[in-house]
Coordinates of C-alpha atoms and ligand atoms in Angstrom, one line a residue:
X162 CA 164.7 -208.6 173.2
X163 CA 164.2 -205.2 174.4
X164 CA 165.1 -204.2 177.7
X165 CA 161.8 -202.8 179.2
X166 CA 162.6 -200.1 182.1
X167 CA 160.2 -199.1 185.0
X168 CA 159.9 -195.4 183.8
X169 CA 160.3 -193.7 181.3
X170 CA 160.0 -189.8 180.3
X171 CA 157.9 -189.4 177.3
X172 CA 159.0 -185.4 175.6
X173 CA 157.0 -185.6 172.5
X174 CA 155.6 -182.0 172.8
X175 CA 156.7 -178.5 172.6
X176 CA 159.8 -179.2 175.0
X177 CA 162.5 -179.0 172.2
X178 CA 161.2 -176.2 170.8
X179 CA 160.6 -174.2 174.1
X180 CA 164.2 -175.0 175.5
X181 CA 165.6 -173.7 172.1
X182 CA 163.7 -170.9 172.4
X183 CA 165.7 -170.3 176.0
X184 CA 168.8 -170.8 174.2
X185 CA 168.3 -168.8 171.1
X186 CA 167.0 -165.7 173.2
X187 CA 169.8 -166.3 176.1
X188 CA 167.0 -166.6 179.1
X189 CA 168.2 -169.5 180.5
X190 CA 168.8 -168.8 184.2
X191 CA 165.6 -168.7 186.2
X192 CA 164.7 -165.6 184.8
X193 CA 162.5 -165.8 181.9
X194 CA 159.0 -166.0 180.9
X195 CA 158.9 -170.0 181.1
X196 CA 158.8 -169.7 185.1
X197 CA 155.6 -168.2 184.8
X198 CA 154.2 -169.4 182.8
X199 CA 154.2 -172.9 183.7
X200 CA 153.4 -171.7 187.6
X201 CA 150.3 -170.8 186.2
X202 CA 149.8 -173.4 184.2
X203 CA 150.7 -175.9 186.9
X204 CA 148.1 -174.0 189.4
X205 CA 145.2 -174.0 186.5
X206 CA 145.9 -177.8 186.2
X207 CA 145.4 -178.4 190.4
X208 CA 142.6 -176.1 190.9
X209 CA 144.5 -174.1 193.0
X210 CA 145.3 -170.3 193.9
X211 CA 149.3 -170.5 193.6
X212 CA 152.1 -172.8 192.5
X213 CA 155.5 -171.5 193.3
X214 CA 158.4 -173.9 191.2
X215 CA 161.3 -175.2 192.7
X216 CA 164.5 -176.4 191.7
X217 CA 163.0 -179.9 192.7
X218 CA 160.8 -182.2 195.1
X219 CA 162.8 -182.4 197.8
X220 CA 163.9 -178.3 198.2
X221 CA 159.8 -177.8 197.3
X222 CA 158.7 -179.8 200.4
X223 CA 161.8 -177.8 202.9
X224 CA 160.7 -174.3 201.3
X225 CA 157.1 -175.4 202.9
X226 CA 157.7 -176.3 205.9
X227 CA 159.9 -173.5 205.8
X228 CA 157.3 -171.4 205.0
X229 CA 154.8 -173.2 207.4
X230 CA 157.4 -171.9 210.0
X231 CA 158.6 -175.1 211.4
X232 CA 161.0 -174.8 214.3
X233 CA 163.7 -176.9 215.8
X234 CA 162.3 -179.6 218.5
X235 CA 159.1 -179.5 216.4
X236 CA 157.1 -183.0 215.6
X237 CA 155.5 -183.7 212.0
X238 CA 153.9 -186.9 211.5
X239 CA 154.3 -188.7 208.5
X240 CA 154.3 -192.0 207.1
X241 CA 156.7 -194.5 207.8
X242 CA 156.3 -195.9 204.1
X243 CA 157.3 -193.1 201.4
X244 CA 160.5 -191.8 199.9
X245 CA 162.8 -190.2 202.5
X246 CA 163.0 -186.5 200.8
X247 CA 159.5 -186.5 203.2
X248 CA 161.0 -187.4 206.0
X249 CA 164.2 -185.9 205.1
X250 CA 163.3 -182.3 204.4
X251 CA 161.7 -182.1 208.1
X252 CA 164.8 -182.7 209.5
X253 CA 166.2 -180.3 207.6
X254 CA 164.4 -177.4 209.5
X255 CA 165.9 -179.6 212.7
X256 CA 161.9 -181.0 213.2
X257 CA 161.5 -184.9 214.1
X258 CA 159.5 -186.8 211.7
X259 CA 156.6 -189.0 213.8
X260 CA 156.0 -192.3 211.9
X261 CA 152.6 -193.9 211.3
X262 CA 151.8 -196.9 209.9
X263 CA 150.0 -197.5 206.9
X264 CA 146.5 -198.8 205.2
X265 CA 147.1 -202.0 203.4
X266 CA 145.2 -201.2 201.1
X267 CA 146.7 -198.3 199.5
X268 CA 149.9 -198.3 201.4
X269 CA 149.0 -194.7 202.5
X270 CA 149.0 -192.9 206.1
X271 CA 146.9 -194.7 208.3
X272 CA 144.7 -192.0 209.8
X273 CA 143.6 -194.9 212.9
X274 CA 147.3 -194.4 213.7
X275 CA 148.0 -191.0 214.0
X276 CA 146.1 -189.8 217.0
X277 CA 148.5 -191.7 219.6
X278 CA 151.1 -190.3 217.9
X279 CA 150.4 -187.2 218.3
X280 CA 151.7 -184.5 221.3
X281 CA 152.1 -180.9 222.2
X282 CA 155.1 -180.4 220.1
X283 CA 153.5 -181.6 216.9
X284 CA 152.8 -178.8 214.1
X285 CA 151.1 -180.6 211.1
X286 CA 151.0 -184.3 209.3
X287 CA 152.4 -184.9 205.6
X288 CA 150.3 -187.4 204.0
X289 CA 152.0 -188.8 200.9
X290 CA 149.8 -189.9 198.1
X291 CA 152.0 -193.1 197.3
X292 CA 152.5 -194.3 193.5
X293 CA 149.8 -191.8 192.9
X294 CA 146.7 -193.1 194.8
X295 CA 145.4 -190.0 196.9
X296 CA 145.4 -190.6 200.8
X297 CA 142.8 -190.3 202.9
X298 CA 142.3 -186.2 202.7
X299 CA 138.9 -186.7 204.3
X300 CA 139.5 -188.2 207.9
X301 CA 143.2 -186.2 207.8
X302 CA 141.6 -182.8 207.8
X303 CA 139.2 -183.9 210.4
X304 CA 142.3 -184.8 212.6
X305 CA 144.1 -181.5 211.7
X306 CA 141.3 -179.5 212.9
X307 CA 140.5 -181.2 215.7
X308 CA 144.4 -180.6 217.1
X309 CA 144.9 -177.1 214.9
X310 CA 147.8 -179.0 212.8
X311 CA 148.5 -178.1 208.9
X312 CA 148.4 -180.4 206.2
X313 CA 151.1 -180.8 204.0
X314 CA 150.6 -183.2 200.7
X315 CA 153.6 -185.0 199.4
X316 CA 151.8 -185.2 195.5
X317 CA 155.4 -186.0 194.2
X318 CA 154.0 -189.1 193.0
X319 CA 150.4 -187.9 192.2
X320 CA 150.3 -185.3 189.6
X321 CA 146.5 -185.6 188.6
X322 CA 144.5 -187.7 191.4
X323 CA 141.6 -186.8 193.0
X324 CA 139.9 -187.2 196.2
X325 CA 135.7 -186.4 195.6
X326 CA 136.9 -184.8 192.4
X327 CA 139.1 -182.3 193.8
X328 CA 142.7 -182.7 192.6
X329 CA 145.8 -183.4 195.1
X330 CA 147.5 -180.1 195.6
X331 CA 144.6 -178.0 196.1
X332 CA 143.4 -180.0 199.3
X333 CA 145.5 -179.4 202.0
X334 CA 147.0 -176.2 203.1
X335 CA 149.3 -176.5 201.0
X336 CA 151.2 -179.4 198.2
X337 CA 154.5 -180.5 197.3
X338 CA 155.5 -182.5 193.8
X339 CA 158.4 -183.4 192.1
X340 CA 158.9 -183.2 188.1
X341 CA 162.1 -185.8 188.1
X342 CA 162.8 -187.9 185.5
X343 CA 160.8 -190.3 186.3
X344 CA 157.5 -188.6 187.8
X345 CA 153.9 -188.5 186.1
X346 CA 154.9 -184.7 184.7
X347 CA 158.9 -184.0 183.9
X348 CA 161.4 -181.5 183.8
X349 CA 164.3 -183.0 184.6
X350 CA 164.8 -182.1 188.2
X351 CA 162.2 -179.5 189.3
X352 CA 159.6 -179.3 192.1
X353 CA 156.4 -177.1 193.2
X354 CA 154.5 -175.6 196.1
X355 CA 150.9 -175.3 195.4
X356 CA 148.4 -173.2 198.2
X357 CA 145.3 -171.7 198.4
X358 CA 146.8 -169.2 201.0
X359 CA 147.9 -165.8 199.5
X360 CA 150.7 -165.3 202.7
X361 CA 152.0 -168.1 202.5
X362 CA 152.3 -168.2 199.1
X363 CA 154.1 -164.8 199.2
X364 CA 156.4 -166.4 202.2
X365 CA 157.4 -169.1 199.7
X366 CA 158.2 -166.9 196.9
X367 CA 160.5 -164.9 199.7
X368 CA 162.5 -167.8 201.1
X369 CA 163.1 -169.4 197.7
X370 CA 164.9 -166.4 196.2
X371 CA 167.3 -166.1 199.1
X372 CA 164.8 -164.1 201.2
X373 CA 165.4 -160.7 199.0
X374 CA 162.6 -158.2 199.9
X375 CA 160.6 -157.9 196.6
X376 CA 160.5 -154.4 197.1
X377 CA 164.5 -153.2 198.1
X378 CA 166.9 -155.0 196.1
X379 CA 169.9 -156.7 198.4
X380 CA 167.7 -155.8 201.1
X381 CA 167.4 -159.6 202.7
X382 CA 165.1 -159.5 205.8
X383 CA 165.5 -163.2 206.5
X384 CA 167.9 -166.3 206.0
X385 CA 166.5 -168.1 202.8
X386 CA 167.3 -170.6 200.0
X387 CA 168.1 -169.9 196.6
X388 CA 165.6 -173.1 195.3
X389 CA 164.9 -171.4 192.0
X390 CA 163.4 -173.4 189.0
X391 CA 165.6 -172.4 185.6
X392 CA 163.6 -171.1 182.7
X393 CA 165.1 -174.0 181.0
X394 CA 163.4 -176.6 183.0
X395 CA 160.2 -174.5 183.1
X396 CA 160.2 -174.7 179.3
X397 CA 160.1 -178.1 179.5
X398 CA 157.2 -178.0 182.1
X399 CA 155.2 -175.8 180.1
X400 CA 155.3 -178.5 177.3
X401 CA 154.2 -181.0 179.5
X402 CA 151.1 -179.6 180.9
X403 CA 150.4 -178.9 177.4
X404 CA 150.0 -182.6 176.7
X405 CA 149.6 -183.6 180.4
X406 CA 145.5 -185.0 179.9
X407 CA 146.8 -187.8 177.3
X408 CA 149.7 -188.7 179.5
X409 CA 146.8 -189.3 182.2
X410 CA 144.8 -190.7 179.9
X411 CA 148.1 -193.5 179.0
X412 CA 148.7 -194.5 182.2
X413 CA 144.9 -195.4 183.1
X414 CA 144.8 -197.4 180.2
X415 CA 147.8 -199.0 180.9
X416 CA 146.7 -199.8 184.6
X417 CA 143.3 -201.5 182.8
X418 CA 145.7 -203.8 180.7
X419 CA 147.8 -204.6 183.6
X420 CA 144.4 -205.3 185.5
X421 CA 143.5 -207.8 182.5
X422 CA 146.4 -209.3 182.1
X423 CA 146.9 -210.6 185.8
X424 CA 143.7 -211.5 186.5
X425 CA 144.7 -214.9 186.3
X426 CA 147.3 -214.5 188.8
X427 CA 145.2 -213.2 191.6
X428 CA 146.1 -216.4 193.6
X429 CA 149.5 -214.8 193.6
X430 CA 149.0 -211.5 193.9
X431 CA 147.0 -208.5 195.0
X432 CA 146.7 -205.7 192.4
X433 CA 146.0 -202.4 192.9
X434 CA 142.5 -201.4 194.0
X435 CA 140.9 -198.0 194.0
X436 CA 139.1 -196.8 197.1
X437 CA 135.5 -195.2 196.1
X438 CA 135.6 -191.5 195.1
X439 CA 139.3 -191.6 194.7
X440 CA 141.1 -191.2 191.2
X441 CA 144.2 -193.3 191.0
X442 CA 146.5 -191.8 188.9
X443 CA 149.1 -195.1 188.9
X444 CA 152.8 -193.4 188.9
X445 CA 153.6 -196.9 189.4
X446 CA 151.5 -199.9 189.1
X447 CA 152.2 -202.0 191.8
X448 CA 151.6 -205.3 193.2
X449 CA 151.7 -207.6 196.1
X450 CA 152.9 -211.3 196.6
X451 CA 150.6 -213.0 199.2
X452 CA 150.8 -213.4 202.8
X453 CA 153.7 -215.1 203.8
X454 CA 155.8 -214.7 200.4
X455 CA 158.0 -212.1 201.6
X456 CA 161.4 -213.7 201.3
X457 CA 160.3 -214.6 197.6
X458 CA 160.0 -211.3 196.8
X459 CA 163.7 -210.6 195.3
X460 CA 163.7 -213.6 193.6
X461 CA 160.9 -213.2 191.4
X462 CA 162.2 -209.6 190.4
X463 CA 165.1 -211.2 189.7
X464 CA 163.6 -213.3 187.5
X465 CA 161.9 -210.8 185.6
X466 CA 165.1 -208.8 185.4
X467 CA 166.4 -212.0 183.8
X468 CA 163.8 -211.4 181.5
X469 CA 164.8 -208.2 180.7
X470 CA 162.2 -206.6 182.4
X471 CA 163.1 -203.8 185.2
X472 CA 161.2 -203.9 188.1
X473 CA 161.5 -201.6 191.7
X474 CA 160.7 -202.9 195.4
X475 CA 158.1 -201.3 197.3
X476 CA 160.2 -198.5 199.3
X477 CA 161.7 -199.6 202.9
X478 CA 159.8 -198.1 205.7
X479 CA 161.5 -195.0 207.4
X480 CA 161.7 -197.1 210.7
X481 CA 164.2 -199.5 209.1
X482 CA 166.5 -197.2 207.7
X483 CA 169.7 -196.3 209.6
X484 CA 169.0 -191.9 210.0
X485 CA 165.6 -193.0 210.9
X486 CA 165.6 -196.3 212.9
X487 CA 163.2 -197.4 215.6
X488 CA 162.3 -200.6 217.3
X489 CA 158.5 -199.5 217.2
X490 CA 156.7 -201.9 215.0
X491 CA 155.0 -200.9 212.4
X492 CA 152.7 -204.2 211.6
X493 CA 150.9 -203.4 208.6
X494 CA 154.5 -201.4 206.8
X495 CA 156.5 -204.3 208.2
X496 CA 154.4 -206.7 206.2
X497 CA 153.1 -205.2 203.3
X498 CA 156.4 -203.0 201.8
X499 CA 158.3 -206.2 201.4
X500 CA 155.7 -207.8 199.2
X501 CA 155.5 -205.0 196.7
X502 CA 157.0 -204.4 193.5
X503 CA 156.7 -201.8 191.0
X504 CA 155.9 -202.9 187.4
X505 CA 157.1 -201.0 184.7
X506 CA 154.7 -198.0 184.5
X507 CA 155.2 -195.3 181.8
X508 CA 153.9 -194.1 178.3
X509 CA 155.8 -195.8 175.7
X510 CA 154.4 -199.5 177.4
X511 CA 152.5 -201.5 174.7
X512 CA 150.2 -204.5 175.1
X513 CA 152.3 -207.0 173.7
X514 CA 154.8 -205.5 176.2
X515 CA 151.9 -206.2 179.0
X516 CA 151.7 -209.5 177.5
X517 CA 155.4 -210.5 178.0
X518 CA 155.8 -208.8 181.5
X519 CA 152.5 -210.7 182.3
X520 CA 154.1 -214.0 181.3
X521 CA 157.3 -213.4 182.7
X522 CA 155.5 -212.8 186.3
X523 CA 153.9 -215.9 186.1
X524 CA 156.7 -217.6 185.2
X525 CA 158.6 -216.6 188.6
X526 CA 155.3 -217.1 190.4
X527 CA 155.2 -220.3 189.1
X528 CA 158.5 -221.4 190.3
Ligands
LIG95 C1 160.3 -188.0 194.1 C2 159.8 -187.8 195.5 C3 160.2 -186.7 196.3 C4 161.4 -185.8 195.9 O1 161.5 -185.3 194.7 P1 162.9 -184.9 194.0 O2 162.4 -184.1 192.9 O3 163.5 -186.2 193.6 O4 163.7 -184.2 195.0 C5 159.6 -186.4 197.5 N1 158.6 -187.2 197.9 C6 158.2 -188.3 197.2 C7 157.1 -189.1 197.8 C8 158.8 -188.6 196.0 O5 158.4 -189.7 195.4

């Protein structure tokens, strides 16, 4: 039987044909009219004034904070639950990452936990809208404001969703996302700032290409980064916003079947819910095992993976990995992250694929 993997990259489009086009007319450094093209393309699709590309997610999120000006000894609060490029990239710019527990719900940044958290040294918070369910951009920006912090989105995972119909990337002061191989739009490796704010927009542009004054060539007024995006994987890009709407459009009704397919194992599980006025955008569907079924958890991937069916854990809280440890408890992370598994969640899933993934799950549930 056919191995079923957790993603997938579906390059049905243009992509092919634009990357040959890079090849056949030699642009393929990050030079090139692809780069462009698919900023603007990229900003259209947000709602948003600027997107600056990136050679991917991770440099994207250091460029802003860059960009934001973070210093050495500065605090940014972010959640303990994410990947750790987030947490990562702020100690890049020698910044200490402030971790906050989560909402159970959604697994995002728990804005009831940030407040305490917060103290003269801290500059701005980096909600992460996890598996692509938006956090809670509402009460955040409330926070912000009331303490003058930015907000930075981590929309790595969230290409699409929408908070009171405004799409992630064009809510707080400024967006990261990643196009790896596995996110909701690919090129490869590739990432993207997107901001309403014209300076910083123009500070990003500076410190990506090595901090060369636009004006004075080899003139560098500052230390910067050379995080360009190649025209090759812009090309690429471009050809996925091109078909970007289906691919949406795929993994909602994929999330419906998954929905009606393990209704029947709600005993066992919690799905995923939807908080009103949010737009889920499901870069992973995942689910929970009940209370107290933790240490069962690796066993029943392990007996879907027997079944040929590749599954991913729910990442480890910051708090528990060595750069990042700390004996704070974290009671809602602690208990929820090592319930959760990622089902296979991409574009070439069909329903008799649902179907077996379904029975398999019960199967292991019912062990
Ligand atoms: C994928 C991801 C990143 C990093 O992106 P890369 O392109 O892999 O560097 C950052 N944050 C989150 C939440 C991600 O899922």
């Amino acid at each position: 039987m056919n191995r079923i993997s957790v993603a997938h990259p579906k390059l049905a489009g243009n992509e092919k044909k634009y990357v040959l086009d890079c090849l056949d007319t030699n642009w393929i450094s990050s030079n090139g009219k692809y780069i462009a093209a698919f900023e603007d393309a990229f900003a259209k699709f947000c709602g948003v004034k600027h997107a600056v590309a990136a050679n991917n997610g991770t440099t994207a999120l250091h460029l802003a904070l860059v960009a934001l000006n973070l210093q050495p000894g500065d605090e940014v609060i972010i959640p303990t639950v994410t990947y750790i490029a987030t947490a990562n990239a702020v100690r890049y710019c020698g910044a200490v990452p402030v971790l906050v527990d989560v909402c159970a719900d959604t697994m995002n940044i728990d804005p009831a936990d940030i407040e305490r958290r917060i103290t003269p040294r801290t500059r701005g918070i980096i909600p992460v809208h996890l598996y692509g369910h938006p956090a809670d951009m509402d009460a955040l920006a409330l926070i912000a404001k009331r303490h003058g912090l930015w907000v930075l989105e981590d929309a790595a995972e969230a290409h699409g969703a929408e908070v009171g119909g405004r799409r992630v990337g064009a809510i707080g002061d400024c967006a990261t996302f990643s196009f790896f191989g596995n996110k909701i739009v690919t090129t490869g490796e590739g990432g993207m700032v997107t901001t309403n704010d014209d300076e910083l927009a123009k500070r990003l542009r500076l410190y990506r290409g090595q901090g060369v004054d636009p004006e004075r060539r080899y003139w560098f007024p500052v230390v910067g980064y050379n995080y360009r995006m190649t025209n090759i994987q812009a090309a690429i890009g471009l050809a996925q916003m091109e078909t970007v709407t289906a691919a949406l459009a795929e993994r909602q009704a994929l999330a419906r079947l998954y929905d009606e397919a393990l209704a029947t194992l709600r005993d066992a599980l919690v799905l995923p819910g939807v908080r009103p006025g949010m737009h889920h955008v499901f870069w992973m569907y995942t689910v929970f095992l009940r209370e107290g079924d933790e240490a069962r958890r690796d066993a029943v991937m392990k007996s879907l993976d027997a079944d040929g069916i590749e599954t991913r854990p729910v990442f480890y809280p910051m708090h528990v990995l060595p750069p990042y440890r700390e004996s704070n408890a974290y009671p809602v992370a602690d208990e929820w992250a090592q319930r959760g598994i990622n089902l296979p969640t991409h574009q070439f899933l069909t329903p008799s694929d649902v179907g077996r993934i379904a029975a398999s799950l019960k199967r292991a549930l019912a062990r």
